GROMACS .gro file of C-alpha atoms in nm:
model
  451
    1UNK     CA    1 -14.317   8.609 -13.383
    2UNK     CA    2 -14.631   8.731 -13.213
    3UNK     CA    3 -14.620   8.738 -12.825
    4UNK     CA    4 -14.830   8.468 -12.670
    5UNK     CA    5 -15.145   8.638 -12.515
    6UNK     CA    6 -15.097   8.595 -12.144
    7UNK     CA    7 -15.332   8.784 -11.907
    8UNK     CA    8 -15.154   9.043 -11.688
    9UNK     CA    9 -15.104   8.911 -11.346
   10UNK     CA   10 -15.320   9.051 -11.078
   11UNK     CA   11 -15.220   9.220 -10.752
   12UNK     CA   12 -14.835   9.221 -10.841
   13UNK     CA   13 -14.665   9.498 -10.643
   14UNK     CA   14 -14.280   9.595 -10.658
   15UNK     CA   15 -14.118   9.272 -10.517
   16UNK     CA   16 -13.965   9.408 -10.221
   17UNK     CA   17 -14.168   9.220  -9.953
   18UNK     CA   18 -14.047   8.992  -9.692
   19UNK     CA   19 -14.138   8.656  -9.852
   20UNK     CA   20 -13.920   8.744 -10.149
   21UNK     CA   21 -13.611   8.694  -9.927
   22UNK     CA   22 -13.730   8.398  -9.763
   23UNK     CA   23 -13.595   8.056  -9.892
   24UNK     CA   24 -13.859   7.802  -9.961
   25UNK     CA   25 -13.662   7.535  -9.798
   26UNK     CA   26 -13.644   7.729  -9.476
   27UNK     CA   27 -14.025   7.714  -9.419
   28UNK     CA   28 -14.236   7.423  -9.313
   29UNK     CA   29 -14.362   7.196  -9.576
   30UNK     CA   30 -14.732   7.341  -9.508
   31UNK     CA   31 -14.608   7.690  -9.596
   32UNK     CA   32 -14.387   7.595  -9.894
   33UNK     CA   33 -14.669   7.635 -10.159
   34UNK     CA   34 -14.735   7.990 -10.032
   35UNK     CA   35 -14.378   8.099 -10.036
   36UNK     CA   36 -14.354   7.933 -10.393
   37UNK     CA   37 -14.643   8.136 -10.535
   38UNK     CA   38 -14.474   8.448 -10.397
   39UNK     CA   39 -14.167   8.368 -10.578
   40UNK     CA   40 -14.372   8.298 -10.890
   41UNK     CA   41 -14.517   8.652 -10.886
   42UNK     CA   42 -14.174   8.790 -10.850
   43UNK     CA   43 -14.044   8.592 -11.143
   44UNK     CA   44 -14.353   8.674 -11.346
   45UNK     CA   45 -14.272   9.054 -11.375
   46UNK     CA   46 -14.094   9.151 -11.695
   47UNK     CA   47 -13.832   9.416 -11.721
   48UNK     CA   48 -13.646   9.622 -11.985
   49UNK     CA   49 -13.302   9.464 -12.012
   50UNK     CA   50 -13.177   9.684 -12.291
   51UNK     CA   51 -13.105   9.946 -12.013
   52UNK     CA   52 -12.899   9.753 -11.764
   53UNK     CA   53 -12.912  10.010 -11.476
   54UNK     CA   54 -13.301  10.046 -11.496
   55UNK     CA   55 -13.482   9.857 -11.209
   56UNK     CA   56 -13.142   9.687 -11.118
   57UNK     CA   57 -13.264   9.596 -10.765
   58UNK     CA   58 -13.561   9.425 -10.899
   59UNK     CA   59 -13.394   9.231 -11.176
   60UNK     CA   60 -13.137   9.102 -10.930
   61UNK     CA   61 -13.426   8.986 -10.696
   62UNK     CA   62 -13.598   8.825 -10.973
   63UNK     CA   63 -13.269   8.645 -11.082
   64UNK     CA   64 -13.209   8.532 -10.736
   65UNK     CA   65 -13.562   8.401 -10.707
   66UNK     CA   66 -13.540   8.214 -11.031
   67UNK     CA   67 -13.214   8.038 -10.928
   68UNK     CA   68 -13.388   7.924 -10.608
   69UNK     CA   69 -13.681   7.788 -10.797
   70UNK     CA   70 -13.427   7.581 -11.015
   71UNK     CA   71 -13.254   7.439 -10.715
   72UNK     CA   72 -13.607   7.369 -10.554
   73UNK     CA   73 -13.728   7.179 -10.834
   74UNK     CA   74 -13.400   6.966 -10.861
   75UNK     CA   75 -13.550   6.762 -10.574
   76UNK     CA   76 -13.798   6.525 -10.707
   77UNK     CA   77 -13.988   6.531 -10.369
   78UNK     CA   78 -14.045   6.897 -10.384
   79UNK     CA   79 -14.186   6.862 -10.736
   80UNK     CA   80 -14.429   6.585 -10.642
   81UNK     CA   81 -14.529   6.739 -10.325
   82UNK     CA   82 -14.556   7.106 -10.378
   83UNK     CA   83 -14.483   7.218 -10.747
   84UNK     CA   84 -14.753   6.982 -10.895
   85UNK     CA   85 -15.018   7.167 -10.680
   86UNK     CA   86 -14.870   7.507 -10.840
   87UNK     CA   87 -14.826   7.362 -11.176
   88UNK     CA   88 -15.062   7.622 -11.346
   89UNK     CA   89 -14.884   7.920 -11.194
   90UNK     CA   90 -14.540   7.768 -11.283
   91UNK     CA   91 -14.633   7.729 -11.643
   92UNK     CA   92 -14.789   8.091 -11.651
   93UNK     CA   93 -14.472   8.232 -11.507
   94UNK     CA   94 -14.252   8.051 -11.751
   95UNK     CA   95 -14.480   8.149 -12.052
   96UNK     CA   96 -14.465   8.502 -11.942
   97UNK     CA   97 -14.083   8.512 -11.951
   98UNK     CA   98 -14.029   8.300 -12.262
   99UNK     CA   99 -14.300   8.369 -12.512
  100UNK     CA  100 -14.211   8.702 -12.649
  101UNK     CA  101 -14.159   8.898 -12.966
  102UNK     CA  102 -13.798   8.789 -13.102
  103UNK     CA  103 -13.551   9.070 -13.174
  104UNK     CA  104 -13.409   9.066 -13.533
  105UNK     CA  105 -13.133   9.209 -13.742
  106UNK     CA  106 -13.244   9.452 -14.017
  107UNK     CA  107 -13.334   9.227 -14.321
  108UNK     CA  108 -13.110   9.438 -14.526
  109UNK     CA  109 -12.802   9.307 -14.352
  110UNK     CA  110 -12.646   8.983 -14.455
  111UNK     CA  111 -12.537   8.778 -14.175
  112UNK     CA  112 -12.207   8.585 -14.209
  113UNK     CA  113 -12.151   8.330 -13.946
  114UNK     CA  114 -11.790   8.311 -14.008
  115UNK     CA  115 -11.721   8.667 -13.965
  116UNK     CA  116 -12.001   8.840 -13.786
  117UNK     CA  117 -12.075   8.821 -13.406
  118UNK     CA  118 -12.370   8.598 -13.309
  119UNK     CA  119 -12.669   8.775 -13.198
  120UNK     CA  120 -12.735   8.794 -12.822
  121UNK     CA  121 -13.052   8.874 -12.621
  122UNK     CA  122 -12.973   9.115 -12.341
  123UNK     CA  123 -13.235   8.951 -12.121
  124UNK     CA  124 -13.040   8.618 -12.174
  125UNK     CA  125 -12.910   8.608 -11.802
  126UNK     CA  126 -13.264   8.564 -11.681
  127UNK     CA  127 -13.407   8.360 -11.971
  128UNK     CA  128 -13.139   8.094 -11.927
  129UNK     CA  129 -13.263   8.042 -11.571
  130UNK     CA  130 -13.614   8.027 -11.686
  131UNK     CA  131 -13.526   7.774 -11.946
  132UNK     CA  132 -13.323   7.571 -11.689
  133UNK     CA  133 -13.630   7.562 -11.463
  134UNK     CA  134 -13.844   7.432 -11.746
  135UNK     CA  135 -13.598   7.180 -11.839
  136UNK     CA  136 -13.548   7.046 -11.472
  137UNK     CA  137 -13.935   7.042 -11.436
  138UNK     CA  138 -13.984   6.816 -11.728
  139UNK     CA  139 -13.695   6.584 -11.648
  140UNK     CA  140 -13.789   6.547 -11.288
  141UNK     CA  141 -13.910   6.201 -11.163
  142UNK     CA  142 -14.167   6.400 -10.960
  143UNK     CA  143 -14.339   6.559 -11.250
  144UNK     CA  144 -14.614   6.314 -11.343
  145UNK     CA  145 -14.675   6.256 -11.728
  146UNK     CA  146 -15.056   6.267 -11.694
  147UNK     CA  147 -15.024   6.601 -11.489
  148UNK     CA  148 -14.759   6.745 -11.724
  149UNK     CA  149 -14.959   6.673 -12.057
  150UNK     CA  150 -15.248   6.866 -11.938
  151UNK     CA  151 -15.030   7.179 -11.980
  152UNK     CA  152 -14.823   7.090 -12.291
  153UNK     CA  153 -15.108   7.156 -12.529
  154UNK     CA  154 -15.081   7.216 -12.895
  155UNK     CA  155 -15.083   7.591 -12.835
  156UNK     CA  156 -14.786   7.537 -12.602
  157UNK     CA  157 -14.578   7.322 -12.849
  158UNK     CA  158 -14.660   7.592 -13.145
  159UNK     CA  159 -14.549   7.879 -12.934
  160UNK     CA  160 -14.221   7.688 -12.832
  161UNK     CA  161 -14.144   7.604 -13.201
  162UNK     CA  162 -14.168   7.958 -13.298
  163UNK     CA  163 -13.912   8.059 -13.036
  164UNK     CA  164 -13.666   7.825 -13.256
  165UNK     CA  165 -13.654   8.128 -13.476
  166UNK     CA  166 -13.423   8.320 -13.210
  167UNK     CA  167 -13.104   8.447 -13.347
  168UNK     CA  168 -12.961   8.346 -13.024
  169UNK     CA  169 -12.791   8.014 -13.052
  170UNK     CA  170 -12.771   7.959 -12.672
  171UNK     CA  171 -13.149   7.986 -12.662
  172UNK     CA  172 -13.214   7.752 -12.957
  173UNK     CA  173 -12.985   7.489 -12.781
  174UNK     CA  174 -13.216   7.501 -12.478
  175UNK     CA  175 -13.519   7.469 -12.663
  176UNK     CA  176 -13.373   7.173 -12.880
  177UNK     CA  177 -13.299   7.002 -12.529
  178UNK     CA  178 -13.636   7.102 -12.377
  179UNK     CA  179 -13.843   6.984 -12.679
  180UNK     CA  180 -13.655   6.662 -12.708
  181UNK     CA  181 -13.717   6.579 -12.345
  182UNK     CA  182 -14.075   6.669 -12.385
  183UNK     CA  183 -14.099   6.428 -12.675
  184UNK     CA  184 -13.915   6.148 -12.474
  185UNK     CA  185 -14.112   6.177 -12.168
  186UNK     CA  186 -14.477   6.269 -12.287
  187UNK     CA  187 -14.570   5.979 -12.537
  188UNK     CA  188 -14.919   6.087 -12.572
  189UNK     CA  189 -14.783   6.419 -12.711
  190UNK     CA  190 -14.552   6.266 -12.965
  191UNK     CA  191 -14.771   6.265 -13.267
  192UNK     CA  192 -14.879   6.632 -13.186
  193UNK     CA  193 -14.513   6.719 -13.191
  194UNK     CA  194 -14.415   6.557 -13.495
  195UNK     CA  195 -14.704   6.730 -13.678
  196UNK     CA  196 -14.608   7.061 -13.534
  197UNK     CA  197 -14.253   7.035 -13.652
  198UNK     CA  198 -14.387   6.905 -13.990
  199UNK     CA  199 -14.596   7.216 -14.029
  200UNK     CA  200 -14.306   7.451 -13.922
  201UNK     CA  201 -14.067   7.304 -14.179
  202UNK     CA  202 -14.333   7.308 -14.455
  203UNK     CA  203 -14.405   7.685 -14.383
  204UNK     CA  204 -14.000   7.727 -14.407
  205UNK     CA  205 -13.977   7.538 -14.736
  206UNK     CA  206 -14.275   7.675 -14.933
  207UNK     CA  207 -14.349   8.027 -14.766
  208UNK     CA  208 -14.076   8.216 -14.563
  209UNK     CA  209 -13.735   8.021 -14.664
  210UNK     CA  210 -13.601   8.187 -14.346
  211UNK     CA  211 -13.602   8.024 -13.983
  212UNK     CA  212 -13.303   8.024 -13.766
  213UNK     CA  213 -13.384   7.696 -13.601
  214UNK     CA  214 -13.373   7.452 -13.875
  215UNK     CA  215 -13.054   7.272 -13.774
  216UNK     CA  216 -13.185   7.217 -13.429
  217UNK     CA  217 -13.529   7.088 -13.562
  218UNK     CA  218 -13.349   6.856 -13.766
  219UNK     CA  219 -13.125   6.716 -13.479
  220UNK     CA  220 -13.450   6.657 -13.287
  221UNK     CA  221 -13.587   6.482 -13.595
  222UNK     CA  222 -13.282   6.266 -13.628
  223UNK     CA  223 -13.344   6.122 -13.293
  224UNK     CA  224 -13.702   6.077 -13.363
  225UNK     CA  225 -13.641   5.906 -13.697
  226UNK     CA  226 -13.381   5.663 -13.536
  227UNK     CA  227 -13.661   5.532 -13.321
  228UNK     CA  228 -13.903   5.452 -13.599
  229UNK     CA  229 -13.984   5.093 -13.643
  230UNK     CA  230 -13.947   4.894 -13.956
  231UNK     CA  231 -14.099   4.876 -14.200
  232UNK     CA  232 -14.179   5.256 -14.208
  233UNK     CA  233 -14.534   5.381 -14.192
  234UNK     CA  234 -14.699   5.552 -14.459
  235UNK     CA  235 -14.689   5.872 -14.229
  236UNK     CA  236 -14.318   5.860 -14.210
  237UNK     CA  237 -14.255   5.802 -14.589
  238UNK     CA  238 -14.484   6.094 -14.648
  239UNK     CA  239 -14.271   6.305 -14.418
  240UNK     CA  240 -13.960   6.210 -14.597
  241UNK     CA  241 -14.101   6.297 -14.941
  242UNK     CA  242 -14.267   6.617 -14.857
  243UNK     CA  243 -14.025   6.762 -14.600
  244UNK     CA  244 -13.673   6.573 -14.616
  245UNK     CA  245 -13.648   6.594 -15.005
  246UNK     CA  246 -13.771   6.950 -15.050
  247UNK     CA  247 -13.548   7.101 -14.774
  248UNK     CA  248 -13.264   7.058 -15.022
  249UNK     CA  249 -13.413   7.317 -15.252
  250UNK     CA  250 -13.396   7.606 -15.002
  251UNK     CA  251 -13.113   7.848 -15.097
  252UNK     CA  252 -12.981   7.853 -14.719
  253UNK     CA  253 -12.975   7.489 -14.707
  254UNK     CA  254 -12.585   7.467 -14.682
  255UNK     CA  255 -12.641   7.616 -14.300
  256UNK     CA  256 -12.819   7.291 -14.218
  257UNK     CA  257 -12.699   7.039 -14.459
  258UNK     CA  258 -12.504   6.831 -14.208
  259UNK     CA  259 -12.814   6.772 -14.005
  260UNK     CA  260 -13.036   6.709 -14.301
  261UNK     CA  261 -12.797   6.462 -14.459
  262UNK     CA  262 -12.808   6.266 -14.122
  263UNK     CA  263 -13.180   6.261 -14.123
  264UNK     CA  264 -13.180   6.134 -14.509
  265UNK     CA  265 -12.926   5.849 -14.410
  266UNK     CA  266 -13.144   5.736 -14.113
  267UNK     CA  267 -13.441   5.697 -14.348
  268UNK     CA  268 -13.237   5.511 -14.616
  269UNK     CA  269 -13.080   5.285 -14.345
  270UNK     CA  270 -13.440   5.169 -14.254
  271UNK     CA  271 -13.568   5.179 -14.630
  272UNK     CA  272 -13.317   5.163 -14.893
  273UNK     CA  273 -13.603   5.190 -15.165
  274UNK     CA  274 -13.654   5.554 -15.081
  275UNK     CA  275 -13.294   5.636 -15.233
  276UNK     CA  276 -13.448   5.702 -15.595
  277UNK     CA  277 -13.696   5.945 -15.443
  278UNK     CA  278 -13.411   6.141 -15.277
  279UNK     CA  279 -13.184   6.140 -15.592
  280UNK     CA  280 -13.476   6.252 -15.810
  281UNK     CA  281 -13.541   6.530 -15.572
  282UNK     CA  282 -13.182   6.641 -15.540
  283UNK     CA  283 -13.132   6.627 -15.937
  284UNK     CA  284 -13.442   6.850 -15.970
  285UNK     CA  285 -13.331   7.100 -15.709
  286UNK     CA  286 -12.950   7.084 -15.828
  287UNK     CA  287 -12.792   7.428 -15.771
  288UNK     CA  288 -12.654   7.590 -16.094
  289UNK     CA  289 -12.466   7.913 -15.961
  290UNK     CA  290 -12.366   7.796 -15.606
  291UNK     CA  291 -12.053   7.599 -15.607
  292UNK     CA  292 -12.058   7.528 -15.224
  293UNK     CA  293 -12.403   7.392 -15.247
  294UNK     CA  294 -12.317   7.181 -15.551
  295UNK     CA  295 -12.020   7.030 -15.380
  296UNK     CA  296 -12.230   6.935 -15.085
  297UNK     CA  297 -12.493   6.762 -15.336
  298UNK     CA  298 -12.201   6.569 -15.484
  299UNK     CA  299 -12.102   6.449 -15.136
  300UNK     CA  300 -12.442   6.353 -15.031
  301UNK     CA  301 -12.526   6.170 -15.359
  302UNK     CA  302 -12.217   5.951 -15.318
  303UNK     CA  303 -12.346   5.857 -14.968
  304UNK     CA  304 -12.692   5.790 -15.089
  305UNK     CA  305 -12.570   5.557 -15.376
  306UNK     CA  306 -12.339   5.392 -15.118
  307UNK     CA  307 -12.656   5.299 -14.894
  308UNK     CA  308 -12.890   5.212 -15.201
  309UNK     CA  309 -12.915   4.893 -15.398
  310UNK     CA  310 -12.805   4.931 -15.747
  311UNK     CA  311 -13.115   4.756 -15.873
  312UNK     CA  312 -13.330   5.051 -15.711
  313UNK     CA  313 -13.139   5.320 -15.912
  314UNK     CA  314 -13.186   5.178 -16.274
  315UNK     CA  315 -13.442   5.464 -16.364
  316UNK     CA  316 -13.233   5.736 -16.217
  317UNK     CA  317 -12.890   5.617 -16.327
  318UNK     CA  318 -12.918   5.817 -16.655
  319UNK     CA  319 -12.990   6.158 -16.484
  320UNK     CA  320 -12.713   6.076 -16.244
  321UNK     CA  321 -12.442   6.032 -16.494
  322UNK     CA  322 -12.554   6.334 -16.690
  323UNK     CA  323 -12.548   6.563 -16.381
  324UNK     CA  324 -12.189   6.421 -16.298
  325UNK     CA  325 -12.079   6.507 -16.659
  326UNK     CA  326 -12.227   6.862 -16.632
  327UNK     CA  327 -12.038   6.915 -16.300
  328UNK     CA  328 -11.715   6.769 -16.452
  329UNK     CA  329 -11.711   7.007 -16.748
  330UNK     CA  330 -11.849   7.292 -16.538
  331UNK     CA  331 -11.667   7.625 -16.494
  332UNK     CA  332 -11.577   7.597 -16.132
  333UNK     CA  333 -11.280   7.387 -16.085
  334UNK     CA  334 -11.348   7.276 -15.724
  335UNK     CA  335 -11.705   7.145 -15.847
  336UNK     CA  336 -11.535   6.963 -16.138
  337UNK     CA  337 -11.260   6.832 -15.896
  338UNK     CA  338 -11.530   6.698 -15.661
  339UNK     CA  339 -11.756   6.535 -15.925
  340UNK     CA  340 -11.438   6.340 -16.052
  341UNK     CA  341 -11.374   6.220 -15.693
  342UNK     CA  342 -11.731   6.120 -15.658
  343UNK     CA  343 -11.679   5.906 -15.975
  344UNK     CA  344 -11.387   5.739 -15.809
  345UNK     CA  345 -11.570   5.617 -15.511
  346UNK     CA  346 -11.645   5.236 -15.477
  347UNK     CA  347 -12.021   5.294 -15.463
  348UNK     CA  348 -12.022   5.506 -15.791
  349UNK     CA  349 -11.796   5.273 -15.978
  350UNK     CA  350 -12.031   4.983 -15.874
  351UNK     CA  351 -12.304   5.176 -16.044
  352UNK     CA  352 -12.106   5.257 -16.346
  353UNK     CA  353 -12.026   4.861 -16.373
  354UNK     CA  354 -12.394   4.783 -16.339
  355UNK     CA  355 -12.519   5.040 -16.601
  356UNK     CA  356 -12.206   5.079 -16.810
  357UNK     CA  357 -12.403   5.095 -17.140
  358UNK     CA  358 -12.587   5.415 -16.998
  359UNK     CA  359 -12.248   5.555 -16.813
  360UNK     CA  360 -11.997   5.529 -17.080
  361UNK     CA  361 -12.146   5.731 -17.359
  362UNK     CA  362 -12.200   6.012 -17.102
  363UNK     CA  363 -11.904   5.990 -16.894
  364UNK     CA  364 -11.599   5.880 -17.123
  365UNK     CA  365 -11.616   6.150 -17.366
  366UNK     CA  366 -11.624   6.422 -17.085
  367UNK     CA  367 -11.364   6.256 -16.876
  368UNK     CA  368 -11.124   6.239 -17.176
  369UNK     CA  369 -11.175   6.581 -17.279
  370UNK     CA  370 -11.129   6.730 -16.946
  371UNK     CA  371 -10.809   6.540 -16.899
  372UNK     CA  372 -10.665   6.686 -17.205
  373UNK     CA  373 -10.791   7.036 -17.191
  374UNK     CA  374 -10.872   7.150 -16.844
  375UNK     CA  375 -10.673   7.451 -16.733
  376UNK     CA  376 -10.638   7.338 -16.373
  377UNK     CA  377 -10.375   7.066 -16.292
  378UNK     CA  378 -10.552   6.897 -15.999
  379UNK     CA  379 -10.847   6.861 -16.231
  380UNK     CA  380 -10.642   6.702 -16.488
  381UNK     CA  381 -10.485   6.455 -16.247
  382UNK     CA  382 -10.826   6.363 -16.108
  383UNK     CA  383 -10.945   6.299 -16.463
  384UNK     CA  384 -10.661   6.096 -16.551
  385UNK     CA  385 -10.734   5.875 -16.253
  386UNK     CA  386 -11.091   5.844 -16.326
  387UNK     CA  387 -10.982   5.770 -16.690
  388UNK     CA  388 -10.781   5.486 -16.585
  389UNK     CA  389 -11.046   5.348 -16.345
  390UNK     CA  390 -11.300   5.350 -16.626
  391UNK     CA  391 -11.053   5.197 -16.875
  392UNK     CA  392 -11.009   4.906 -16.623
  393UNK     CA  393 -11.373   4.850 -16.619
  394UNK     CA  394 -11.401   4.834 -17.001
  395UNK     CA  395 -11.095   4.969 -17.214
  396UNK     CA  396 -11.262   4.884 -17.550
  397UNK     CA  397 -11.601   5.061 -17.450
  398UNK     CA  398 -11.406   5.360 -17.307
  399UNK     CA  399 -11.197   5.408 -17.635
  400UNK     CA  400 -11.493   5.350 -17.852
  401UNK     CA  401 -11.714   5.627 -17.702
  402UNK     CA  402 -11.418   5.873 -17.676
  403UNK     CA  403 -11.345   5.804 -18.047
  404UNK     CA  404 -11.721   5.832 -18.147
  405UNK     CA  405 -11.748   6.154 -17.949
  406UNK     CA  406 -11.444   6.303 -18.142
  407UNK     CA  407 -11.604   6.182 -18.475
  408UNK     CA  408 -11.921   6.345 -18.398
  409UNK     CA  409 -11.745   6.659 -18.278
  410UNK     CA  410 -11.541   6.688 -18.594
  411UNK     CA  411 -11.852   6.629 -18.802
  412UNK     CA  412 -12.046   6.905 -18.616
  413UNK     CA  413 -11.744   7.141 -18.676
  414UNK     CA  414 -11.751   7.061 -19.059
  415UNK     CA  415 -12.130   7.118 -19.070
  416UNK     CA  416 -12.089   7.437 -18.882
  417UNK     CA  417 -11.807   7.566 -19.131
  418UNK     CA  418 -12.033   7.474 -19.414
  419UNK     CA  419 -12.335   7.666 -19.280
  420UNK     CA  420 -12.110   7.967 -19.202
  421UNK     CA  421 -11.972   7.953 -19.583
  422UNK     CA  422 -12.327   7.944 -19.714
  423UNK     CA  423 -12.417   8.242 -19.488
  424UNK     CA  424 -12.129   8.417 -19.602
  425UNK     CA  425 -12.223   8.382 -19.963
  426UNK     CA  426 -12.588   8.498 -19.899
  427UNK     CA  427 -12.441   8.813 -19.752
  428UNK     CA  428 -12.216   8.878 -20.048
  429UNK     CA  429 -12.518   8.828 -20.283
  430UNK     CA  430 -12.737   9.067 -20.055
  431UNK     CA  431 -12.464   9.335 -20.079
  432UNK     CA  432 -12.408   9.308 -20.432
  433UNK     CA  433 -12.782   9.383 -20.482
  434UNK     CA  434 -12.802   9.659 -20.214
  435UNK     CA  435 -12.472   9.830 -20.140
  436UNK     CA  436 -12.607   9.989 -19.823
  437UNK     CA  437 -12.676   9.629 -19.673
  438UNK     CA  438 -12.518   9.582 -19.324
  439UNK     CA  439 -12.471   9.210 -19.216
  440UNK     CA  440 -12.655   9.132 -18.900
  441UNK     CA  441 -12.454   9.062 -18.578
  442UNK     CA  442 -12.521   8.751 -18.387
  443UNK     CA  443 -12.441   8.812 -18.005
  444UNK     CA  444 -12.168   8.617 -17.845
  445UNK     CA  445 -12.079   8.428 -18.176
  446UNK     CA  446 -11.714   8.344 -18.257
  447UNK     CA  447 -11.695   8.614 -18.516
  448UNK     CA  448 -11.806   8.889 -18.259
  449UNK     CA  449 -11.566   8.765 -17.984
  450UNK     CA  450 -11.287   8.740 -18.235
  451UNK     CA  451 -11.317   9.110 -18.305
   0.00000   0.00000   0.00000
């Protein structure tokens, strides 16, 4: 991110003067503002934390001053009597510290959260205290809403959201708490915050596909969504369609799938009629070469069907059954097993019963074939269990579609053999007329693989 443009502080010298070591609480109330401003000047200075020994004395002085400020704003009376008078200087000091270019790993290095150490900012010991100061200031009973909203502007929220891209999970956790508290306290800024988060996620979906703070933003959104009134407003439905649904298509979605699933479930609890839109989107963005993501999609699809009314899923049911069939007969045994478990769930069986005329022609032949031919014993066991459940629903229908599928397969094999026989006859005729004739080779055909 770009550093926020903050004008350099005027008249700042090396912070080794006497007011620096005076505790604000030790001076009379009439002088506390002056001492507070001195502390803020000390804390506004930035240092290079990549070299621990450089400016060590000044760094320690700044850290002590920050801790003193945190303790000071912990008392609501200090906030209402003194801090509100110095609010511009306090916000300016906080901005100078937290709004900065974020360090990044090389884009060529793939980060594995299970094996690699999380990134840490060398300035975190100071940043943490600054964030704690901002958090306590916002939650303080002494901070008036009308006064705070003057400084929590659109630009401030935008810059705060860009910090969510930090690779340091500790910083993102503080930012999540701070933004959540701002949303809870500053009611006049709620619409602005929702729009800013909307824009941030929209950019992530359609442009960058890289943003470290998506899980934290979705945690905040889950809290916001839970407070939406019923029936949902058009603004909230548009957010569901344009943000929640497309977030499934991003290749890194497994990293925030838990939070995304929670947001989607909260929407469906408030308006189950949104389920077809979500299912249609998931089927559109279904992963084809990512077994982990496919398993997560299968789990979420089962949860969506459980929350939805079967009447709302009539139009989507053929696509749902076809996708389940593709997963069941897929190459990855874990995806096949997970898809079979999804069919076994009560919610999916209810859907199969409601639309058996659609489900049986698609699922019955696949389940029967997998149960007889799959190489993995766990998949065979799961397929046998599903076969039993489907037979209990309609044994005659299940056997009919299995037999019909086998008849079709035999007919296809016969047609294929006849076609190959005619083709061989043509090649033989061509060779008799031209001895140098070489038959064409069809890539990946059975005759080629047999050789």
